[in-house]
Every structure is written in structure tokens, then in C-alpha cells.
Amino acid sequence: MGLDFSVIPDYLDIVLWGALWTVAITVGAAIVSFFGGIVFAVIALYAHLIVRLPFRAFAFLFMGTPLLLQLFLIYFGLVQIGIDVPAFMAGVIGLGLHFAVYNSELLQTSILAVDKGQVEAARTLGLSRMQSLRKVVIPQAIRDVIPPIGNNMIALLKDSALVSVIGVSELTLSAQRAIGSSYRPFEFYVLVAVIYYIINIFMEAAQRRVERRIQASK
Amino acid sequence: MTDQKPFVDIRHAQKSFGALEVLKDINLQVQKGQIVAIIGPSGSGKSTLLRAINDLDPLTGGEIWLEDKQINKKLPHRQYEKHINLVRQEIGMVFQHFNLFPHLKVRENVTLAPKMLKGLSEAEANKLAEVQLEKVGMLERIDFYPSQLSGGQKQRVAIARALAMNPKVMLFDEATSALDPELVEEVNLVMKKLAEEHMTMIIVTHEMSFAESVCDRVLFMDQGVVVEEGPPDVIFRNPKNDRTKEFLRKHLAGQHP
Ligand SMILES: Nc1ncnc2c1ncn2[C@@H]1O[C@H](COP(=O)(O)OP(=O)(O)O)[C@@H](O)[C@H]1O
Ligand SMILES: [Mg+2]
């Protein structure tokens, strides 16, 4: 049996809905990972020991164990203690926190690399420690890690396929379903690969736009 | 003048970094509107003294007063933070390396603190930025980023940023020593203008001719002590102390007349 791409239009709506869910999960998780990354970085660097130590354990959980396990834990595990998270939310939170920990590592390094004179100038004007951090240090630290954070977001897009294991009909699972009734794995996997690639192109374009905008402020 | 209560009063200032004693019993009284220059060899403690005044490098002994407020008074941590943040609003500081905020345009560099700390509206803050930038001749660059400015322009913006908080006293730590020689004058002119407006200033500098032309008093520091102080014509023309003489001889040797 040869290749026959003519079956694709019959299943296109399933696949495109899947693509939409993938974009929704990726955008949601990217937002969680971005702001979570900032909060985690500030905790890791400046919080009291009582907050910092449990946080270390938490960060280890997200860096040292498979993402798959984290998704299972949030979706199937939390129900047992009475926290019922819908699959989509579980996916966004799991992916988001996972990448927040990675973003936080990047940010911690870049926060520490901001010139000490910057905080001194801010404090001299009367800004508090938190105000200096918020208005002077963190914006500069973020600016410096836009490229590697962009790479993390691309990795996040690819890892969003894992959310299929908790039953979210994102792109990969949708393809699986189309294949289940059409028996055309190659055609649909190629289609899905092309769609991932297109989403990728959009994300890289967005990243380049952001980088161009911050160029002047270096 | 001596019967007047000092505006800035530094009493028995002592500072150690670990075992290294950097300031040894420094006393300095500055009257309102007075301009004091601090000169001395590198490592003599000039920056440390200046930075102690707004508590960037807290003293390990002694007291610093601004008008009737003790800057470095003993308070529980939280209260001290509140206190020092308010005190710092009244003390402008200009650094050798400008320390402008590179991610903000010139306008926002000037308006950031007034907006956050004095609750100025966007319109009020913009007006304030325009007034201060006009004063230092940088109004045309209000929408530029710091990276688009020369060193002299950056320093003038840094001065405007400090002035926007309407400080009672301005501290300058070698404001022109990171500048190319041809850019020094534009910054000196701004400082002279402040002098004419009777801004109280403490200026750490290695530009002797500038110090002589604008200052009311000169302190010569060496190894953490004030070796000699007096009016500029005395310190520069007729110093009594051998270390002052030696420093000036070495220093003036390599300079334009
Ligand atoms: N943060 C610091 N830690 C340790 N030593 C310091 C620190 N800051 C300054 N010093 C030391 O204090 C002395 C005085 O420094 P400084 O006040 O910068 O001198 P100046 O401004 O006159 O050149 C120098 O010996 C310097 O190495
Ligand atoms: Mg110095």
C-alpha cells in the first residue's frame, strides 16, 4: 500500500483542532513559565531560608524527574488529596512549572550578572530593594535571557505532545486518532510534523521581533 | 559661618572592611549651600566617605547627620530600611560610571524615582523631566536610550536624574574621570551652574583647577584621614602639610596648567 495524502482532508478538522489545543497549551504554559520563572528566581536568590529550602526541593522535583511523571502526579495524583485539576489545566500547569524552573535558572544567572552600580543608582534615588529589583534589575536580566528563554519555549512546544498522555486532544493525540480510523500513519505524522514546524516558525519570528525591540536598550 | 548649625555633619566617622580600616575618625561639617571638594590619592577612602553619607557603605563607627536627622541611626531592620529610603531621596549621588538605566529612555531614567516615590502623575513627571533635562542641556535627547549618548551626555542625564528628586545635597564621586578629555567641560559647566544656584555639594575629584574654581573648601585625604583642609587658595597655593605638598606636586606635574 503506497502513500495516499488524499485522505487528509477528511480528518483535517480533527487535526486542526488538535493544532489549536497545542497552541493554547503552549501559550498558556509559556506564560506560566515566564512569570513563574521570575518569581522562582527571586525566591531562589532573595527569599528567607525558610522559604528557600522547600523551594529547592520543589525545583529538584521539576528538574530531576521526567515531565511525564510530573503530569501524572498533577492529573492523577492530586485528585487523591481532593484537588481535581482538569486535564488541560494540568497540562498547562505541569508544563508551565517545569519550564519555569528552567527559566528561573537562566534568570538567576542573569540577575547576578547585572552591574552592581545599577542597584546602587536605584537605591541612591530612594527605591527600596524590591522596587530596585522590579524596575531596574529584573527588566535588564530578562532582556539578557530572551534568546535562551526563546529556546526553552520551543522545547516547551515540542514537549506539549506529552500532555496527550493525560487525555488532552492536542496535535499528536489528534493525529493518533485520525490514524486509528484511517490506517494512514505516515501521512498524518508528516502532516503533524509540518504543523509543528509552522508553529515553530511563528514562535521564532515572535522571538526575533522581541529581540529587535530590545536591541536599542542594550 | 562657624556659628551656624552644619547642614551635613559627619562626626568621628570610622569604617572598616574586615581588618582594613579605611576611614579613621573623619569629621566634616558642611554648611547649607557650601561646596566642598575632597581630593587625595587613590585608595585614600574618598569614595567610601561619600558612599557612607547615603549609607551605600554603612559606617562602622560615628554619626552622620543631615540637618536635624541622623542618617545612620540605630533602628530595627525594617524601620531602618524605611528611614534610609526616605533619607536617600534627599541626597543626590552621581557616579563615575554614570549608572544610567540602560533599559529605559532618558525620560524614564529621570521620571522613574519621582513617579514611584513621590506619586507624580505621568504628565507631572514628564514636565519635571523636561525641566531637569533642559537645565543640563539634554532636552533634545529625551527620547534616546543611554546607549545612544556620549559619556558627557550620559553624565548630564545622570545629574538630571538626581536633581529630579529635588535633593538637599549632591554628592559627586569623580563624575568626570571616566570621560574623554574633550567631554569633561560640558559636565563641569553643569556642576558650576549648580554651584551658582547654591546647591550644597560634596565633590570627590582629581581635577584640581575645577576644585579651585568652584569650591569653598578643600579636604585632602590620605590613608583614611583628613590630612589637611582649608580654602582652595590655601590648599592649592600654600599647603602646610608635606603629604599635601607631595600629592599636589605629583598630581600637577602631569596636568595642563
Ligand atoms: N567593598 C569593599 N571591600 C573591601 N575593601 C574596600 C571596599 N571598598 C573599598 N575598599 C578599600 O578601601 C580603601 C579605600 O577605597 P576608596 O574609598 O574607594 O578610595 P578612593 O575613592 O579614595 O580611591 C581601598 O583600600 C579599597 O581597596
Ligand atoms: Mg574612588
Short mmCIF file of C-alpha atoms and ligand atoms in Angstrom, two decimals:
data_model
loop_
_atom_site.label_atom_id
_atom_site.label_comp_id
_atom_site.label_asym_id
_atom_site.label_seq_id
_atom_site.Cartn_x
_atom_site.Cartn_y
_atom_site.Cartn_z
CA MET A 1 0.00 0.00 0.00
CA GLY A 2 1.57 3.26 -1.20
CA LEU A 3 1.24 6.76 0.14
CA ASP A 4 -2.08 8.48 -0.24
CA PHE A 5 -2.36 12.01 1.10
CA SER A 6 -5.87 12.39 -0.29
CA VAL A 7 -7.32 11.03 2.99
CA ILE A 8 -6.10 14.08 4.86
CA PRO A 9 -9.00 16.48 4.07
CA ASP A 10 -11.46 14.08 5.70
CA TYR A 11 -9.64 14.35 9.01
CA LEU A 12 -8.37 17.92 8.67
CA ASP A 13 -10.79 19.35 11.23
CA ILE A 14 -9.63 16.87 13.90
CA VAL A 15 -6.02 17.67 13.23
CA LEU A 16 -6.54 21.43 13.13
CA TRP A 17 -8.48 21.33 16.41
CA GLY A 18 -5.52 19.43 17.80
CA ALA A 19 -3.18 22.12 16.50
CA LEU A 20 -5.33 24.74 18.21
CA TRP A 21 -5.12 22.91 21.53
CA THR A 22 -1.35 22.58 21.13
CA VAL A 23 -1.07 26.34 20.57
CA ALA A 24 -3.35 27.02 23.56
CA ILE A 25 -1.33 24.75 25.86
CA THR A 26 1.95 26.17 24.62
CA VAL A 27 0.90 29.79 25.05
CA GLY A 28 -0.64 29.10 28.47
CA ALA A 29 2.38 27.17 29.70
CA ALA A 30 4.76 29.75 28.21
CA ILE A 31 3.05 32.49 30.23
CA VAL A 32 3.15 30.38 33.40
CA SER A 33 6.80 29.53 32.79
CA PHE A 34 7.77 33.16 32.16
CA PHE A 35 6.19 34.72 35.22
CA GLY A 36 6.81 31.61 37.31
CA GLY A 37 10.46 31.79 36.26
CA ILE A 38 10.73 35.36 37.55
CA VAL A 39 9.06 34.52 40.86
CA PHE A 40 11.19 31.38 41.33
CA ALA A 41 14.39 33.27 40.54
CA VAL A 42 13.59 35.94 43.12
CA ILE A 43 12.74 33.26 45.70
CA ALA A 44 15.91 31.30 44.98
CA LEU A 45 18.10 34.40 45.29
CA TYR A 46 16.47 36.54 47.93
CA ALA A 47 13.87 34.68 49.98
CA HIS A 48 14.34 33.72 53.59
CA LEU A 49 15.88 30.29 54.22
CA ILE A 50 12.51 29.01 55.47
CA VAL A 51 11.05 29.64 52.01
CA ARG A 52 14.19 28.86 50.05
CA LEU A 53 14.79 25.33 51.30
CA PRO A 54 11.37 23.86 50.48
CA PHE A 55 11.63 25.68 47.19
CA ARG A 56 14.88 23.85 46.43
CA ALA A 57 13.12 20.53 46.92
CA PHE A 58 10.34 21.70 44.64
CA ALA A 59 12.83 22.83 41.98
CA PHE A 60 14.57 19.47 42.22
CA LEU A 61 11.26 17.67 41.67
CA PHE A 62 10.78 19.60 38.45
CA MET A 63 14.36 19.36 37.19
CA GLY A 64 15.30 15.89 38.36
CA THR A 65 12.25 13.87 37.34
CA PRO A 66 10.60 13.19 33.97
CA LEU A 67 7.98 15.68 32.81
CA LEU A 68 5.72 12.72 32.17
CA LEU A 69 5.79 11.79 35.84
CA GLN A 70 5.03 15.41 36.81
CA LEU A 71 1.97 15.44 34.55
CA PHE A 72 0.74 12.13 36.02
CA LEU A 73 1.28 13.49 39.50
CA ILE A 74 -0.70 16.66 38.88
CA TYR A 75 -3.51 14.99 36.94
CA PHE A 76 -3.92 11.58 38.60
CA GLY A 77 -2.16 12.19 41.91
CA LEU A 78 -3.70 15.42 43.17
CA VAL A 79 -7.23 14.05 42.79
CA GLN A 80 -6.47 11.66 45.64
CA ILE A 81 -5.93 14.56 48.00
CA GLY A 82 -9.04 16.28 46.78
CA ILE A 83 -7.57 18.59 44.15
CA ASP A 84 -9.26 17.84 40.86
CA VAL A 85 -7.42 19.62 38.06
CA PRO A 86 -8.97 19.42 34.57
CA ALA A 87 -6.65 17.80 32.01
CA PHE A 88 -5.98 20.99 30.06
CA MET A 89 -5.16 22.93 33.24
CA ALA A 90 -2.99 20.10 34.49
CA GLY A 91 -1.08 20.22 31.22
CA VAL A 92 -0.61 23.99 31.34
CA ILE A 93 0.45 23.95 34.99
CA GLY A 94 2.74 20.94 34.65
CA LEU A 95 4.48 22.16 31.53
CA GLY A 96 4.49 25.73 32.83
CA LEU A 97 6.08 24.94 36.18
CA HIS A 98 8.54 22.54 34.60
CA PHE A 99 9.85 25.22 32.27
CA ALA A 100 9.51 27.92 34.93
CA VAL A 101 12.21 26.11 36.87
CA TYR A 102 14.49 26.11 33.81
CA ASN A 103 13.73 29.78 33.09
CA SER A 104 14.44 30.58 36.71
CA GLU A 105 17.91 29.05 36.44
CA LEU A 106 18.65 31.27 33.44
CA LEU A 107 17.28 34.35 35.20
CA GLN A 108 19.21 33.77 38.41
CA THR A 109 22.45 33.86 36.47
CA SER A 110 21.50 36.99 34.56
CA ILE A 111 20.16 38.77 37.66
CA LEU A 112 23.51 38.22 39.36
CA ALA A 113 25.29 39.49 36.25
CA VAL A 114 23.52 42.89 36.27
CA ASP A 115 26.08 45.55 37.16
CA LYS A 116 26.07 46.37 40.88
CA GLY A 117 26.07 50.05 40.01
CA GLN A 118 22.51 49.66 38.74
CA VAL A 119 21.12 48.75 42.15
CA GLU A 120 23.27 51.41 43.77
CA ALA A 121 21.89 54.07 41.45
CA ALA A 122 18.32 52.93 42.14
CA ARG A 123 18.84 52.74 45.92
CA THR A 124 20.52 56.16 45.89
CA LEU A 125 17.35 57.64 44.42
CA GLY A 126 15.41 56.13 47.32
CA LEU A 127 13.99 52.98 45.75
CA SER A 128 13.64 50.03 48.12
CA ARG A 129 15.32 46.69 47.48
CA MET A 130 12.14 45.26 45.98
CA GLN A 131 11.49 48.35 43.87
CA SER A 132 15.05 48.30 42.52
CA LEU A 133 14.70 44.64 41.70
CA ARG A 134 11.38 45.11 39.97
CA LYS A 135 12.09 48.23 37.98
CA VAL A 136 15.82 48.10 37.35
CA VAL A 137 17.41 44.67 37.81
CA ILE A 138 14.79 42.21 36.58
CA PRO A 139 13.94 44.07 33.35
CA GLN A 140 17.63 44.07 32.44
CA ALA A 141 18.06 40.44 33.46
CA ILE A 142 15.08 39.40 31.32
CA ARG A 143 16.39 41.36 28.38
CA ASP A 144 19.64 39.41 28.59
CA VAL A 145 17.97 35.97 28.59
CA ILE A 146 15.40 36.45 25.85
CA PRO A 147 17.34 34.21 23.40
CA PRO A 148 17.76 31.20 25.74
CA ILE A 149 14.23 31.61 27.09
CA GLY A 150 13.06 31.56 23.48
CA ASN A 151 14.84 28.23 23.04
CA ASN A 152 13.10 26.92 26.14
CA MET A 153 9.76 27.93 24.66
CA ILE A 154 10.48 25.94 21.50
CA ALA A 155 11.35 22.95 23.69
CA LEU A 156 8.09 23.58 25.54
CA LEU A 157 6.15 23.41 22.26
CA LYS A 158 7.70 20.03 21.49
CA ASP A 159 7.11 18.70 25.00
CA SER A 160 3.47 19.75 24.82
CA ALA A 161 2.93 16.45 22.94
CA LEU A 162 3.39 14.71 26.31
CA VAL A 163 0.14 16.23 27.52
CA SER A 164 -1.60 13.69 25.26
CA VAL A 165 -0.96 11.05 27.96
CA ILE A 166 -3.44 12.74 30.27
CA GLY A 167 -6.03 12.82 27.51
CA VAL A 168 -5.80 16.34 26.10
CA SER A 169 -6.61 16.14 22.38
CA GLU A 170 -3.66 18.18 21.29
CA LEU A 171 -1.94 17.81 17.95
CA THR A 172 -0.16 14.48 18.49
CA LEU A 173 -3.16 12.75 20.06
CA SER A 174 -5.45 14.08 17.31
CA ALA A 175 -3.14 12.59 14.70
CA GLN A 176 -3.20 9.33 16.61
CA ARG A 177 -6.99 9.35 16.42
CA ALA A 178 -7.03 10.14 12.71
CA ILE A 179 -4.58 7.29 12.13
CA GLY A 180 -6.74 4.96 14.23
CA SER A 181 -9.59 5.18 11.76
CA SER A 182 -7.74 5.88 8.51
CA TYR A 183 -4.76 3.47 8.96
CA ARG A 184 -2.50 6.10 7.40
CA PRO A 185 0.24 6.71 9.98
CA PHE A 186 2.91 8.06 7.66
CA GLU A 187 0.67 10.66 6.03
CA PHE A 188 -0.63 12.02 9.30
CA TYR A 189 2.72 12.03 11.07
CA VAL A 190 4.16 14.00 8.18
CA LEU A 191 1.23 16.42 8.35
CA VAL A 192 1.68 16.86 12.09
CA ALA A 193 5.41 17.40 11.67
CA VAL A 194 4.69 20.14 9.14
CA ILE A 195 2.22 21.79 11.53
CA TYR A 196 4.72 21.72 14.41
CA TYR A 197 7.25 23.22 12.07
CA ILE A 198 4.89 26.04 11.10
CA ILE A 199 4.12 26.85 14.76
CA ASN A 200 7.86 26.86 15.32
CA ILE A 201 8.38 29.40 12.56
CA PHE A 202 5.81 31.71 14.13
CA MET A 203 7.47 31.40 17.52
CA GLU A 204 10.90 32.17 16.12
CA ALA A 205 9.50 35.19 14.29
CA ALA A 206 7.97 36.43 17.54
CA GLN A 207 11.27 35.94 19.31
CA ARG A 208 13.13 37.90 16.64
CA ARG A 209 10.64 40.75 16.95
CA VAL A 210 11.18 40.92 20.70
CA GLU A 211 14.94 40.82 20.26
CA ARG A 212 14.86 43.63 17.73
CA ARG A 213 12.77 45.75 20.04
CA ILE A 214 15.17 45.39 22.95
CA GLN A 215 18.25 45.91 20.81
CA ALA A 216 18.18 49.69 21.26
CA SER A 217 18.03 49.46 25.03
CA LYS A 218 21.30 47.50 25.40
CA MET B 1 29.89 80.68 59.27
CA THR B 2 31.06 78.60 62.22
CA ASP B 3 28.23 79.76 64.46
CA GLN B 4 25.74 78.23 62.03
CA LYS B 5 24.46 74.69 62.58
CA PRO B 6 26.01 72.43 59.94
CA PHE B 7 23.78 71.11 57.16
CA VAL B 8 25.76 67.92 56.71
CA ASP B 9 27.59 66.85 59.84
CA ILE B 10 29.97 63.90 59.88
CA ARG B 11 31.24 63.09 63.36
CA HIS B 12 34.05 60.66 64.12
CA ALA B 13 33.30 58.56 61.03
CA GLN B 14 35.03 55.23 61.15
CA LYS B 15 34.82 52.48 58.56
CA SER B 16 36.48 49.09 58.35
CA PHE B 17 36.19 46.46 55.66
CA GLY B 18 37.08 43.43 57.75
CA ALA B 19 40.51 44.11 59.18
CA LEU B 20 41.15 47.02 56.82
CA GLU B 21 40.42 50.39 58.41
CA VAL B 22 39.53 52.69 55.55
CA LEU B 23 38.17 55.74 57.41
CA LYS B 24 39.75 56.81 60.70
CA ASP B 25 37.88 59.35 62.76
CA ILE B 26 36.76 61.65 59.95
CA ASN B 27 34.99 64.88 60.85
CA LEU B 28 33.37 67.06 58.26
CA GLN B 29 30.85 69.85 58.61
CA VAL B 30 29.23 71.30 55.52
CA GLN B 31 27.02 74.38 55.68
CA LYS B 32 23.93 74.81 53.56
CA GLY B 33 24.94 75.98 50.10
CA GLN B 34 28.58 75.17 50.66
CA ILE B 35 30.68 73.29 48.14
CA VAL B 36 33.37 71.00 49.49
CA ALA B 37 35.94 69.20 47.37
CA ILE B 38 37.66 66.04 48.56
CA ILE B 39 40.98 65.26 46.97
CA GLY B 40 43.60 62.63 47.68
CA PRO B 41 45.42 59.65 46.25
CA SER B 42 43.61 56.57 45.02
CA GLY B 43 42.59 54.26 47.86
CA SER B 44 42.60 57.01 50.48
CA GLY B 45 38.90 56.46 51.30
CA LYS B 46 37.25 59.31 49.37
CA SER B 47 34.59 57.14 47.74
CA THR B 48 33.96 55.25 50.95
CA LEU B 49 33.33 58.51 52.80
CA LEU B 50 30.97 59.76 50.11
CA ARG B 51 29.14 56.44 49.96
CA ALA B 52 28.81 56.44 53.74
CA ILE B 53 26.80 59.65 53.56
CA ASN B 54 23.89 57.90 51.83
CA ASP B 55 24.65 54.61 53.52
CA LEU B 56 25.78 52.66 50.44
CA ASP B 57 28.79 51.72 52.56
CA PRO B 58 27.47 51.96 56.14
CA LEU B 59 29.91 53.32 58.71
CA THR B 60 31.22 51.03 61.42
CA GLY B 61 31.50 53.96 63.82
CA GLY B 62 30.49 57.57 64.16
CA GLU B 63 27.47 59.56 63.12
CA ILE B 64 26.24 61.31 60.01
CA TRP B 65 23.58 64.00 60.21
CA LEU B 66 21.62 65.80 57.54
CA GLU B 67 20.03 68.90 59.06
CA ASP B 68 18.32 67.59 62.19
CA LYS B 69 18.12 63.94 61.09
CA GLN B 70 20.71 61.33 61.88
CA ILE B 71 21.22 59.33 58.69
CA ASN B 72 22.83 56.25 60.23
CA LYS B 73 20.74 55.98 63.36
CA LYS B 74 20.21 52.62 65.02
CA LEU B 75 16.82 51.17 64.18
CA PRO B 76 15.36 47.68 63.77
CA HIS B 77 16.00 46.42 60.25
CA ARG B 78 12.57 47.13 58.73
CA GLN B 79 12.29 50.58 60.21
CA TYR B 80 15.84 51.37 59.16
CA GLU B 81 15.06 50.44 55.55
CA LYS B 82 12.08 52.82 55.54
CA HIS B 83 14.13 55.54 57.17
CA ILE B 84 17.09 55.21 54.82
CA ASN B 85 14.89 55.11 51.70
CA LEU B 86 13.45 58.46 52.74
CA VAL B 87 16.86 59.90 53.59
CA ARG B 88 18.26 58.84 50.24
CA GLN B 89 15.53 60.78 48.43
CA GLU B 90 17.13 63.90 49.87
CA ILE B 91 20.67 63.05 48.78
CA GLY B 92 21.56 63.04 45.10
CA MET B 93 24.53 60.96 44.00
CA VAL B 94 26.48 60.99 40.76
CA PHE B 95 28.80 58.11 39.98
CA GLN B 96 31.99 57.88 37.99
CA HIS B 97 30.41 55.38 35.59
CA PHE B 98 27.03 57.18 35.33
CA ASN B 99 24.96 54.07 36.14
CA LEU B 100 22.11 55.17 33.93
CA PHE B 101 19.40 52.54 33.50
CA PRO B 102 20.15 51.17 30.02
CA HIS B 103 16.72 49.63 29.51
CA LEU B 104 14.97 52.98 29.96
CA LYS B 105 14.96 56.03 27.75
CA VAL B 106 16.43 59.27 29.06
CA ARG B 107 12.94 60.45 30.00
CA GLU B 108 12.18 57.35 32.09
CA ASN B 109 15.61 57.45 33.71
CA VAL B 110 14.63 60.83 35.11
CA THR B 111 10.97 60.09 35.91
CA LEU B 112 11.30 56.59 37.41
CA ALA B 113 12.01 57.62 41.00
CA PRO B 114 9.70 60.69 41.14
CA LYS B 115 6.83 58.59 39.80
CA MET B 116 7.42 55.69 42.15
CA LEU B 117 8.33 57.60 45.27
CA LYS B 118 6.58 60.93 45.04
CA GLY B 119 3.43 59.75 43.29
CA LEU B 120 3.82 62.15 40.38
CA SER B 121 1.37 61.64 37.54
CA GLU B 122 2.67 60.84 34.06
CA ALA B 123 2.14 64.45 32.98
CA GLU B 124 3.79 65.96 36.07
CA ALA B 125 6.73 63.58 35.76
CA ASN B 126 7.17 64.44 32.09
CA LYS B 127 7.14 68.15 32.87
CA LEU B 128 9.71 67.57 35.59
CA ALA B 129 11.92 65.56 33.23
CA GLU B 130 11.76 68.33 30.65
CA VAL B 131 12.71 70.98 33.18
CA GLN B 132 15.64 68.99 34.57
CA LEU B 133 16.91 67.89 31.17
CA GLU B 134 16.69 71.44 29.87
CA LYS B 135 18.84 72.51 32.79
CA VAL B 136 21.63 70.10 31.84
CA GLY B 137 21.18 70.77 28.12
CA MET B 138 19.84 67.31 27.30
CA LEU B 139 16.24 68.05 26.40
CA GLU B 140 16.74 67.14 22.73
CA ARG B 141 17.80 63.64 23.76
CA ILE B 142 14.80 62.95 25.95
CA ASP B 143 13.65 60.02 23.81
CA PHE B 144 17.06 58.44 23.35
CA TYR B 145 18.39 55.39 25.12
CA PRO B 146 21.57 55.81 27.19
CA SER B 147 23.49 53.64 24.73
CA GLN B 148 22.90 56.33 22.11
CA LEU B 149 24.65 59.03 24.17
CA SER B 150 28.26 60.10 24.67
CA GLY B 151 29.83 59.80 28.12
CA GLY B 152 29.42 63.50 28.82
CA GLN B 153 25.78 63.36 27.80
CA LYS B 154 25.20 60.31 29.98
CA GLN B 155 26.66 62.07 32.98
CA ARG B 156 24.50 65.13 32.39
CA VAL B 157 21.42 62.89 32.28
CA ALA B 158 22.59 61.21 35.49
CA ILE B 159 22.78 64.64 37.12
CA ALA B 160 19.27 65.49 35.89
CA ARG B 161 18.03 62.17 37.26
CA ALA B 162 19.43 63.02 40.69
CA LEU B 163 18.11 66.60 40.59
CA ALA B 164 14.61 65.38 39.74
CA MET B 165 14.28 64.13 43.33
CA ASN B 166 14.92 67.70 44.49
CA PRO B 167 17.77 66.69 46.80
CA LYS B 168 19.13 68.82 49.63
CA VAL B 169 22.69 67.84 48.88
CA MET B 170 24.50 66.43 45.85
CA LEU B 171 27.42 64.01 46.06
CA PHE B 172 29.77 63.61 43.11
CA ASP B 173 32.23 60.71 43.00
CA GLU B 174 34.78 61.53 40.29
CA ALA B 175 31.97 62.49 37.94
CA THR B 176 34.33 63.31 35.09
CA SER B 177 37.17 60.84 35.46
CA ALA B 178 35.68 58.22 33.13
CA LEU B 179 35.19 60.81 30.38
CA ASP B 180 37.30 61.57 27.34
CA PRO B 181 39.08 64.89 27.99
CA GLU B 182 37.01 66.81 25.45
CA LEU B 183 33.78 65.81 27.25
CA VAL B 184 34.85 66.92 30.73
CA GLU B 185 34.00 70.57 30.27
CA GLU B 186 30.29 70.08 29.49
CA VAL B 187 29.83 68.22 32.77
CA ASN B 188 31.90 70.76 34.70
CA LEU B 189 29.71 73.53 33.32
CA VAL B 190 26.58 71.82 34.66
CA MET B 191 28.21 71.46 38.07
CA LYS B 192 29.23 75.13 38.03
CA LYS B 193 25.65 76.07 37.25
CA LEU B 194 24.51 74.09 40.30
CA ALA B 195 27.12 75.90 42.35
CA GLU B 196 25.71 79.25 41.23
CA GLU B 197 22.28 78.06 42.37
CA HIS B 198 23.79 77.39 45.80
CA MET B 199 23.28 73.65 45.76
CA THR B 200 25.08 72.06 48.68
CA MET B 201 27.68 69.77 47.12
CA ILE B 202 30.40 67.36 48.17
CA ILE B 203 32.65 66.65 45.25
CA VAL B 204 35.32 63.97 45.09
CA THR B 205 37.56 64.99 42.23
CA HIS B 206 41.06 64.82 40.84
CA GLU B 207 40.59 67.96 38.78
CA MET B 208 42.40 70.49 40.86
CA SER B 209 41.67 73.52 38.70
CA PHE B 210 37.95 72.74 38.75
CA ALA B 211 38.01 72.24 42.51
CA GLU B 212 39.84 75.53 42.92
CA SER B 213 37.36 77.43 40.78
CA VAL B 214 34.07 76.22 42.32
CA CYS B 215 34.74 75.04 45.86
CA ASP B 216 34.52 76.90 49.14
CA ARG B 217 36.64 74.36 50.94
CA VAL B 218 39.03 71.57 50.08
CA LEU B 219 39.82 68.44 52.09
CA PHE B 220 42.94 66.48 51.40
CA MET B 221 42.57 62.84 52.46
CA ASP B 222 45.26 60.21 52.72
CA GLN B 223 45.08 56.70 54.18
CA GLY B 224 41.70 57.23 55.75
CA VAL B 225 42.35 60.54 57.49
CA VAL B 226 41.78 64.17 56.61
CA VAL B 227 45.36 65.37 56.46
CA GLU B 228 44.64 68.99 55.72
CA GLU B 229 41.68 71.20 54.93
CA GLY B 230 41.05 74.82 54.12
CA PRO B 231 40.03 77.30 51.47
CA PRO B 232 41.13 76.29 47.96
CA ASP B 233 43.73 79.02 47.54
CA VAL B 234 45.46 77.91 50.74
CA ILE B 235 45.34 74.18 49.99
CA PHE B 236 46.43 74.56 46.38
CA ARG B 237 48.86 77.51 46.71
CA ASN B 238 50.14 77.25 50.26
CA PRO B 239 49.64 73.80 51.71
CA LYS B 240 51.23 73.30 55.14
CA ASN B 241 51.40 69.53 55.28
CA ASP B 242 54.21 67.67 53.49
CA ARG B 243 51.90 64.93 52.28
CA THR B 244 49.59 67.52 50.71
CA LYS B 245 52.55 69.19 49.02
CA GLU B 246 53.84 65.88 47.76
CA PHE B 247 50.43 64.85 46.40
CA LEU B 248 49.87 68.15 44.63
CA ARG B 249 53.38 68.19 43.19
CA LYS B 250 52.94 64.70 41.73
CA HIS B 251 49.44 65.40 40.62
CA LEU B 252 50.01 68.74 38.96
CA ALA B 253 53.16 67.53 37.21
CA GLY B 254 51.21 65.64 34.58
CA GLN B 255 48.46 68.20 34.10
CA HIS B 256 47.78 71.16 31.91
CA PRO B 257 48.40 74.47 33.66
N1 LIG C 1 33.69 46.91 49.43
C1 LIG C 1 34.97 46.93 49.83
N2 LIG C 1 35.53 45.85 50.44
C2 LIG C 1 36.79 45.86 50.85
N3 LIG C 1 37.62 46.91 50.71
C3 LIG C 1 37.15 48.02 50.11
C4 LIG C 1 35.81 48.08 49.64
N4 LIG C 1 35.61 49.30 49.08
C5 LIG C 1 36.77 49.97 49.21
N5 LIG C 1 37.71 49.20 49.82
C6 LIG C 1 39.07 49.61 50.15
O1 LIG C 1 39.00 50.80 50.89
C7 LIG C 1 40.06 51.65 50.54
C8 LIG C 1 39.52 53.00 50.15
O2 LIG C 1 38.81 52.86 48.95
P1 LIG C 1 38.05 54.07 48.27
O3 LIG C 1 37.17 54.72 49.26
O4 LIG C 1 37.41 53.54 47.04
O5 LIG C 1 39.25 55.05 47.89
P2 LIG C 1 39.30 56.26 46.89
O6 LIG C 1 37.93 56.56 46.43
O7 LIG C 1 39.93 57.37 47.66
O8 LIG C 1 40.19 55.83 45.76
C9 LIG C 1 40.85 50.95 49.45
O9 LIG C 1 41.95 50.33 50.06
C10 LIG C 1 39.89 49.95 48.94
O10 LIG C 1 40.58 48.82 48.44
MG MG C 2 37.09 56.48 44.49
#
